[in-house]
mmCIF file of C-alpha atoms in Angstrom:
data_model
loop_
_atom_site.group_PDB
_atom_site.id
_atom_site.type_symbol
_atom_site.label_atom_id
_atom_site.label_comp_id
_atom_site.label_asym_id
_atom_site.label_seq_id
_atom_site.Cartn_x
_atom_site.Cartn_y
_atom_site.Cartn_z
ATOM 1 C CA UNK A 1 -18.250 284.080 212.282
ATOM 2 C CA UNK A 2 -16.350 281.766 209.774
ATOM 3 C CA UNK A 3 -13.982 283.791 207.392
ATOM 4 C CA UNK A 4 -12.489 282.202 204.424
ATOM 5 C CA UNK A 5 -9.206 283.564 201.832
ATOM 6 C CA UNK A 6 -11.931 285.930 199.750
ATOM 7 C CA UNK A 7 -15.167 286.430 201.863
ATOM 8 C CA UNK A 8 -17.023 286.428 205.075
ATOM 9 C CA UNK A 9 -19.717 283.600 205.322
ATOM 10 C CA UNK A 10 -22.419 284.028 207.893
ATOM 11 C CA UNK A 11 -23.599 280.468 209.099
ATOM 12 C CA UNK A 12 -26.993 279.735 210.422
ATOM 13 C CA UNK A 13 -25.710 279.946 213.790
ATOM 14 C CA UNK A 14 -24.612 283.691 213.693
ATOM 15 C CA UNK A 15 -26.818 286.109 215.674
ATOM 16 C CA UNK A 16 -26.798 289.772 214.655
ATOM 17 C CA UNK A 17 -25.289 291.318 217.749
ATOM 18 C CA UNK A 18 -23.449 293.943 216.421
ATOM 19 C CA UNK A 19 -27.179 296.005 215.970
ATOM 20 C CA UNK A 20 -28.243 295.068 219.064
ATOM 21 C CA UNK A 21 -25.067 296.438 220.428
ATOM 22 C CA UNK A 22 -25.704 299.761 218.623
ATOM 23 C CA UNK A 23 -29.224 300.043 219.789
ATOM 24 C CA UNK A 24 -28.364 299.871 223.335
ATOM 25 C CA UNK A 25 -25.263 301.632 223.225
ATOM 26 C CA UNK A 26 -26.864 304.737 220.939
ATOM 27 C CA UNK A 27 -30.332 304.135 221.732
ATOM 28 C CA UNK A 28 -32.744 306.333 220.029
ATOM 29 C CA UNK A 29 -30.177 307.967 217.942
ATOM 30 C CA UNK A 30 -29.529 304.220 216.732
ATOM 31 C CA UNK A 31 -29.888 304.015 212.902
ATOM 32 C CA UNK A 32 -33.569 302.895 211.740
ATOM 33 C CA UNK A 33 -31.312 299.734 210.064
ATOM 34 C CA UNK A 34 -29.787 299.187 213.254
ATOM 35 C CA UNK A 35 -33.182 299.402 215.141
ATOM 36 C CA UNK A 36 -34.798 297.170 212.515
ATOM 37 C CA UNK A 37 -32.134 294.023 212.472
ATOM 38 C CA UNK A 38 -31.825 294.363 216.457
ATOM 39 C CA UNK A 39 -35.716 293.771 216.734
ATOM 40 C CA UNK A 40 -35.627 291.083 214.526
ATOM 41 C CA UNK A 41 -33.402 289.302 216.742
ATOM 42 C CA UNK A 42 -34.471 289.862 219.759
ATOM 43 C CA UNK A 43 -37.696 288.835 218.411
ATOM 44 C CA UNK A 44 -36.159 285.760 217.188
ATOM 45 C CA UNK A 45 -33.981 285.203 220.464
ATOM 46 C CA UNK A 46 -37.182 285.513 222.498
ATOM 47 C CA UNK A 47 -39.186 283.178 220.526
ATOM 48 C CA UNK A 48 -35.783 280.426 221.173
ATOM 49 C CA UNK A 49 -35.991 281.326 224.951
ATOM 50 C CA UNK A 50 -39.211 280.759 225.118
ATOM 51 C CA UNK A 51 -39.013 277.757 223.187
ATOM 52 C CA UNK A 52 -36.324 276.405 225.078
ATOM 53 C CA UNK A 53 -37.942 276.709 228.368
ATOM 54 C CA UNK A 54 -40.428 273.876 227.291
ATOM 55 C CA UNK A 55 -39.504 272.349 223.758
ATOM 56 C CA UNK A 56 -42.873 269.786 224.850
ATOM 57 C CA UNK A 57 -44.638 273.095 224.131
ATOM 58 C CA UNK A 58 -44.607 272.956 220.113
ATOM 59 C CA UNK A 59 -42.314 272.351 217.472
ATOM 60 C CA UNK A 60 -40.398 275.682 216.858
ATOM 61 C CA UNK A 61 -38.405 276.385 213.352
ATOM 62 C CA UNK A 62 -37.191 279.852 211.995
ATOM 63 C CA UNK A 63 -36.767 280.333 208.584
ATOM 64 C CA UNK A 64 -34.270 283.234 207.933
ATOM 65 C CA UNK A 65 -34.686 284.732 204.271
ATOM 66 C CA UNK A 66 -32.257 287.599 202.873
ATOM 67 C CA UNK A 67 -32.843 289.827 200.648
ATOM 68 C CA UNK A 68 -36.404 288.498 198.891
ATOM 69 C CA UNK A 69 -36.561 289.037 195.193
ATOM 70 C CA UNK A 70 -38.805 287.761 192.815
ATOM 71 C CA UNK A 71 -42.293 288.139 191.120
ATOM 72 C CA UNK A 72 -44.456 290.424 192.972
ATOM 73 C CA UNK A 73 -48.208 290.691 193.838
ATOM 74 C CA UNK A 74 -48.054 294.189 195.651
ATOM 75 C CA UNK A 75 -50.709 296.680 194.248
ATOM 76 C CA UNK A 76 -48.613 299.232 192.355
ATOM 77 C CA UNK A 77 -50.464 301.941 191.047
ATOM 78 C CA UNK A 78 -49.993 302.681 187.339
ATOM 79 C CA UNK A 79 -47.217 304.770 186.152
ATOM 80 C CA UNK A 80 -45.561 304.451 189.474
ATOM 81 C CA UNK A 81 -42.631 302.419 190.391
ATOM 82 C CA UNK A 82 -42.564 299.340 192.351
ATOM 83 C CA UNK A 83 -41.143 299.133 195.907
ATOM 84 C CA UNK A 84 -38.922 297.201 198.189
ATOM 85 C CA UNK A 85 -36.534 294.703 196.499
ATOM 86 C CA UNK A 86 -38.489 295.061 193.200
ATOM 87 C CA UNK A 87 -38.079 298.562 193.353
ATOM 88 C CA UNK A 88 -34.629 298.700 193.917
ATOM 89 C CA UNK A 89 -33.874 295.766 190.888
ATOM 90 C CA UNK A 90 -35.680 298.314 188.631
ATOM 91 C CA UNK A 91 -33.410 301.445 189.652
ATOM 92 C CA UNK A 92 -30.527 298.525 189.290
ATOM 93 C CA UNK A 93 -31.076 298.069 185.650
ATOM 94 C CA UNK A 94 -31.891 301.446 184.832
ATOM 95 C CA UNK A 95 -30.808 302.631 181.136
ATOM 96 C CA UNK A 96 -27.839 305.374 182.009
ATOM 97 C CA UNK A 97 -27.118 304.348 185.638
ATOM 98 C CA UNK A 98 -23.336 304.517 185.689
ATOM 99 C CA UNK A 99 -21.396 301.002 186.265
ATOM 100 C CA UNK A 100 -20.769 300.230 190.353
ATOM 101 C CA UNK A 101 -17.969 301.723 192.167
ATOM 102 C CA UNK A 102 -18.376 299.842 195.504
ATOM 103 C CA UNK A 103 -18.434 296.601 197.626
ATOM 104 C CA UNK A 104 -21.951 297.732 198.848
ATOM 105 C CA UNK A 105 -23.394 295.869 195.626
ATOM 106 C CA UNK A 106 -23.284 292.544 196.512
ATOM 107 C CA UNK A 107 -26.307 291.537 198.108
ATOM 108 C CA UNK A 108 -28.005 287.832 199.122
ATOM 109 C CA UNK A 109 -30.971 286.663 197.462
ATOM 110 C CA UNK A 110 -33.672 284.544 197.279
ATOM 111 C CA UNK A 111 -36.788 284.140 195.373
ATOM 112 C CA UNK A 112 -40.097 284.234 197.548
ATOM 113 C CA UNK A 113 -41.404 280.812 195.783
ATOM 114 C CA UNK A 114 -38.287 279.532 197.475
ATOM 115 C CA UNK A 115 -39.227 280.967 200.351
ATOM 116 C CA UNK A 116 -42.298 280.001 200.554
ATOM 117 C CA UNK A 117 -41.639 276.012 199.768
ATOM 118 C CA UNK A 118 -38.690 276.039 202.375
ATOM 119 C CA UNK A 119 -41.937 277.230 204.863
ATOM 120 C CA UNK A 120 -43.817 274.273 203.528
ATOM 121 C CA UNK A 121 -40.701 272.110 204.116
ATOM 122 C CA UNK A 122 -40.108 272.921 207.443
ATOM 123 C CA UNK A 123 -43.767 273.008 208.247
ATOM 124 C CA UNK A 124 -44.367 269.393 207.247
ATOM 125 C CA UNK A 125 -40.557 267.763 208.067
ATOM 126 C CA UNK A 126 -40.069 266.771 211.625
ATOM 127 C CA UNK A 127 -36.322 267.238 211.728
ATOM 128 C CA UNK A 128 -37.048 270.974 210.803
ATOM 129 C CA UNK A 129 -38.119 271.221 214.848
ATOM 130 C CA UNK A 130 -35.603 272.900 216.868
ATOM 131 C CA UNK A 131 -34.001 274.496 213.606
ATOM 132 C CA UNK A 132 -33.157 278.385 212.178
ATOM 133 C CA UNK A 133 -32.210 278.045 208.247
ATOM 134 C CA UNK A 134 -30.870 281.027 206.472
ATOM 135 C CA UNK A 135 -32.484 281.364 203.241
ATOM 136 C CA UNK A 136 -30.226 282.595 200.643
ATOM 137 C CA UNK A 137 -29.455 281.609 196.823
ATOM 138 C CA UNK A 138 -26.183 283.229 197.234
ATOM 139 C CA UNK A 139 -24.272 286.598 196.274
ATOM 140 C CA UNK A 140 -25.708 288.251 193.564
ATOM 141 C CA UNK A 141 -23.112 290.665 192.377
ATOM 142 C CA UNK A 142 -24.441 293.762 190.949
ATOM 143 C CA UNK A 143 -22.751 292.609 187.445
ATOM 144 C CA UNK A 144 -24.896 289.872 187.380
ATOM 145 C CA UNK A 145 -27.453 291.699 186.377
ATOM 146 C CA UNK A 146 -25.682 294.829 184.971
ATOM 147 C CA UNK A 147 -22.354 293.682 183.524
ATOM 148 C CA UNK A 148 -20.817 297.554 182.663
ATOM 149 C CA UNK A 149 -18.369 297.383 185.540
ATOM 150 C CA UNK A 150 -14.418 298.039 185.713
ATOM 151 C CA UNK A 151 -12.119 295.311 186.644
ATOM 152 C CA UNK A 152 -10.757 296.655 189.779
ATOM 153 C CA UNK A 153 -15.020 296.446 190.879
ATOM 154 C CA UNK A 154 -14.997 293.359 190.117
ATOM 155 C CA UNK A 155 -11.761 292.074 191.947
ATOM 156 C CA UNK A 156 -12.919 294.153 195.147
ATOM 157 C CA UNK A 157 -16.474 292.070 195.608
ATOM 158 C CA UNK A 158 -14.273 289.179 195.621
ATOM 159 C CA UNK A 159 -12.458 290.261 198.684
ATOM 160 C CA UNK A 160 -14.944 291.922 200.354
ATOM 161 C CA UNK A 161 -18.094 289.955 199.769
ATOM 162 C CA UNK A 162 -20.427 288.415 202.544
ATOM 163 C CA UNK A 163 -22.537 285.519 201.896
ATOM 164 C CA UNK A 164 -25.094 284.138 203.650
ATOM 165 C CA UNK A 165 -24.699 280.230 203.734
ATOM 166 C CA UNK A 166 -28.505 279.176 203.023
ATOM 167 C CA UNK A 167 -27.237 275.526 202.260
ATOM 168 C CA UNK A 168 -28.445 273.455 205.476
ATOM 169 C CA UNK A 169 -31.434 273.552 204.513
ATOM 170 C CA UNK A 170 -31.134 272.246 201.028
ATOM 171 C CA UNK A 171 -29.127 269.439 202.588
ATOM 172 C CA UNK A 172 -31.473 269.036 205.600
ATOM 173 C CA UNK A 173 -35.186 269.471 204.408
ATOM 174 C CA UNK A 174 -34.072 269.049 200.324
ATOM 175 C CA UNK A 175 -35.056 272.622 199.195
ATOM 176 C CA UNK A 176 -33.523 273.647 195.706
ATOM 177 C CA UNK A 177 -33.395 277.725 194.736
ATOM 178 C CA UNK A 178 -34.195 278.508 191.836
ATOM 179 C CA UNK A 179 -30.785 280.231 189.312
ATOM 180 C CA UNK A 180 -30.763 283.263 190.472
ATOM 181 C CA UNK A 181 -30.858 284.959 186.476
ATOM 182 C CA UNK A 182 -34.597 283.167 186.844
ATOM 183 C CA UNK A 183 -35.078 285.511 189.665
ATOM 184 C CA UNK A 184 -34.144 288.531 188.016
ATOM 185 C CA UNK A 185 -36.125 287.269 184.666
ATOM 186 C CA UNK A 186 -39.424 286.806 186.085
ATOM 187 C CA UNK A 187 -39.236 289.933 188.351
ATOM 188 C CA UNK A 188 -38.248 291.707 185.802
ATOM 189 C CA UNK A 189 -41.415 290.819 183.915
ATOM 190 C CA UNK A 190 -43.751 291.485 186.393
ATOM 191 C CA UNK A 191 -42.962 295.218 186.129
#
């Protein structure tokens, strides 16, 4: 893990041990967060193992999204409340929901239409083979989106912020994200 002065950035070459740790050392009475990330990378680790043992096989490429935020096609039924990351951008900018008081609201996004053309990239670029790339437009502080916050909240996600580096493959396959206030925008319109 690379730490700089204010933040800790996690580099496509970070694995997620630290759940997989906590699964096998708690096992069932492992967190359903914990149990979640450690399946994804075992999953993942498998699928490089596997890979690995005869890269002849097929070209192999992960794609690595955080959080995913953006317009939605999920059926929501009418008068209820939309779910996942959608969901929880809704309850964000809820009228009377009191400014942040944490670290825990900083968060990496990116939209799915960038997710889905950095699929299409790496799908259709050779030099994707062999490849994981971390998806991510960056932090998105909760004050981007609801500005209400004190000061001192503001100084803290500065020095406790981690951000997922989703540049190599803008510099690698040439995918651009999309401003992250676009994001919010067009999700929020879809509600």
């Amino acid at each position: 893990m690379q730490v700089s002065n204010t933040l800790t950035l996690l580099m496509p070459t970070v694995w997620n041990t630290e759940d997989v740790d906590a699964c096998e050392r708690d096992g069932a009475a492992a967190s359903g967060f914990a149990k979640y990330h450690a399946s994804k990378t075992l999953a993942e680790k498998a699928f490089w193992d596997y890979f690995q043992s005869d890269p002849r096989a097929f070209d192999g490429v992960t794609i690595l999204p955080t959080v995913i935020m953006g317009p939605f096609q999920q059926y929501t039924p009418e008068g209820a409340d939309p779910s996942g990351s959608a969901g929880f951008l809704k309850w964000l900018l809820s009228p009377g929901l009191p400014p942040a008081t944490n670290s825990q609201s900083v968060y990496n996004l990116v939209d799915p239409r960038d997710v889905a053309h950095g699929m299409v990239l790496a799908l259709t670029k050779e030099k994707a083979t062999g490849n994981r790339y971390v998806l991510s437009a960056g932090p998105h502080k909760y004050p981007d989106a609801k500005p209400n916050t004190t000061p001192e909240f503001l100084q803290s996600l500065q020095s406790t912020a981690i951000v997922y580096d989703g540049s190599k493959i803008t510099r690698e396959l040439g995918l651009r994200y999309r401003p992250k206030l676009e994001t919010i925008r067009d999700t929020m319109a879809a509600f």
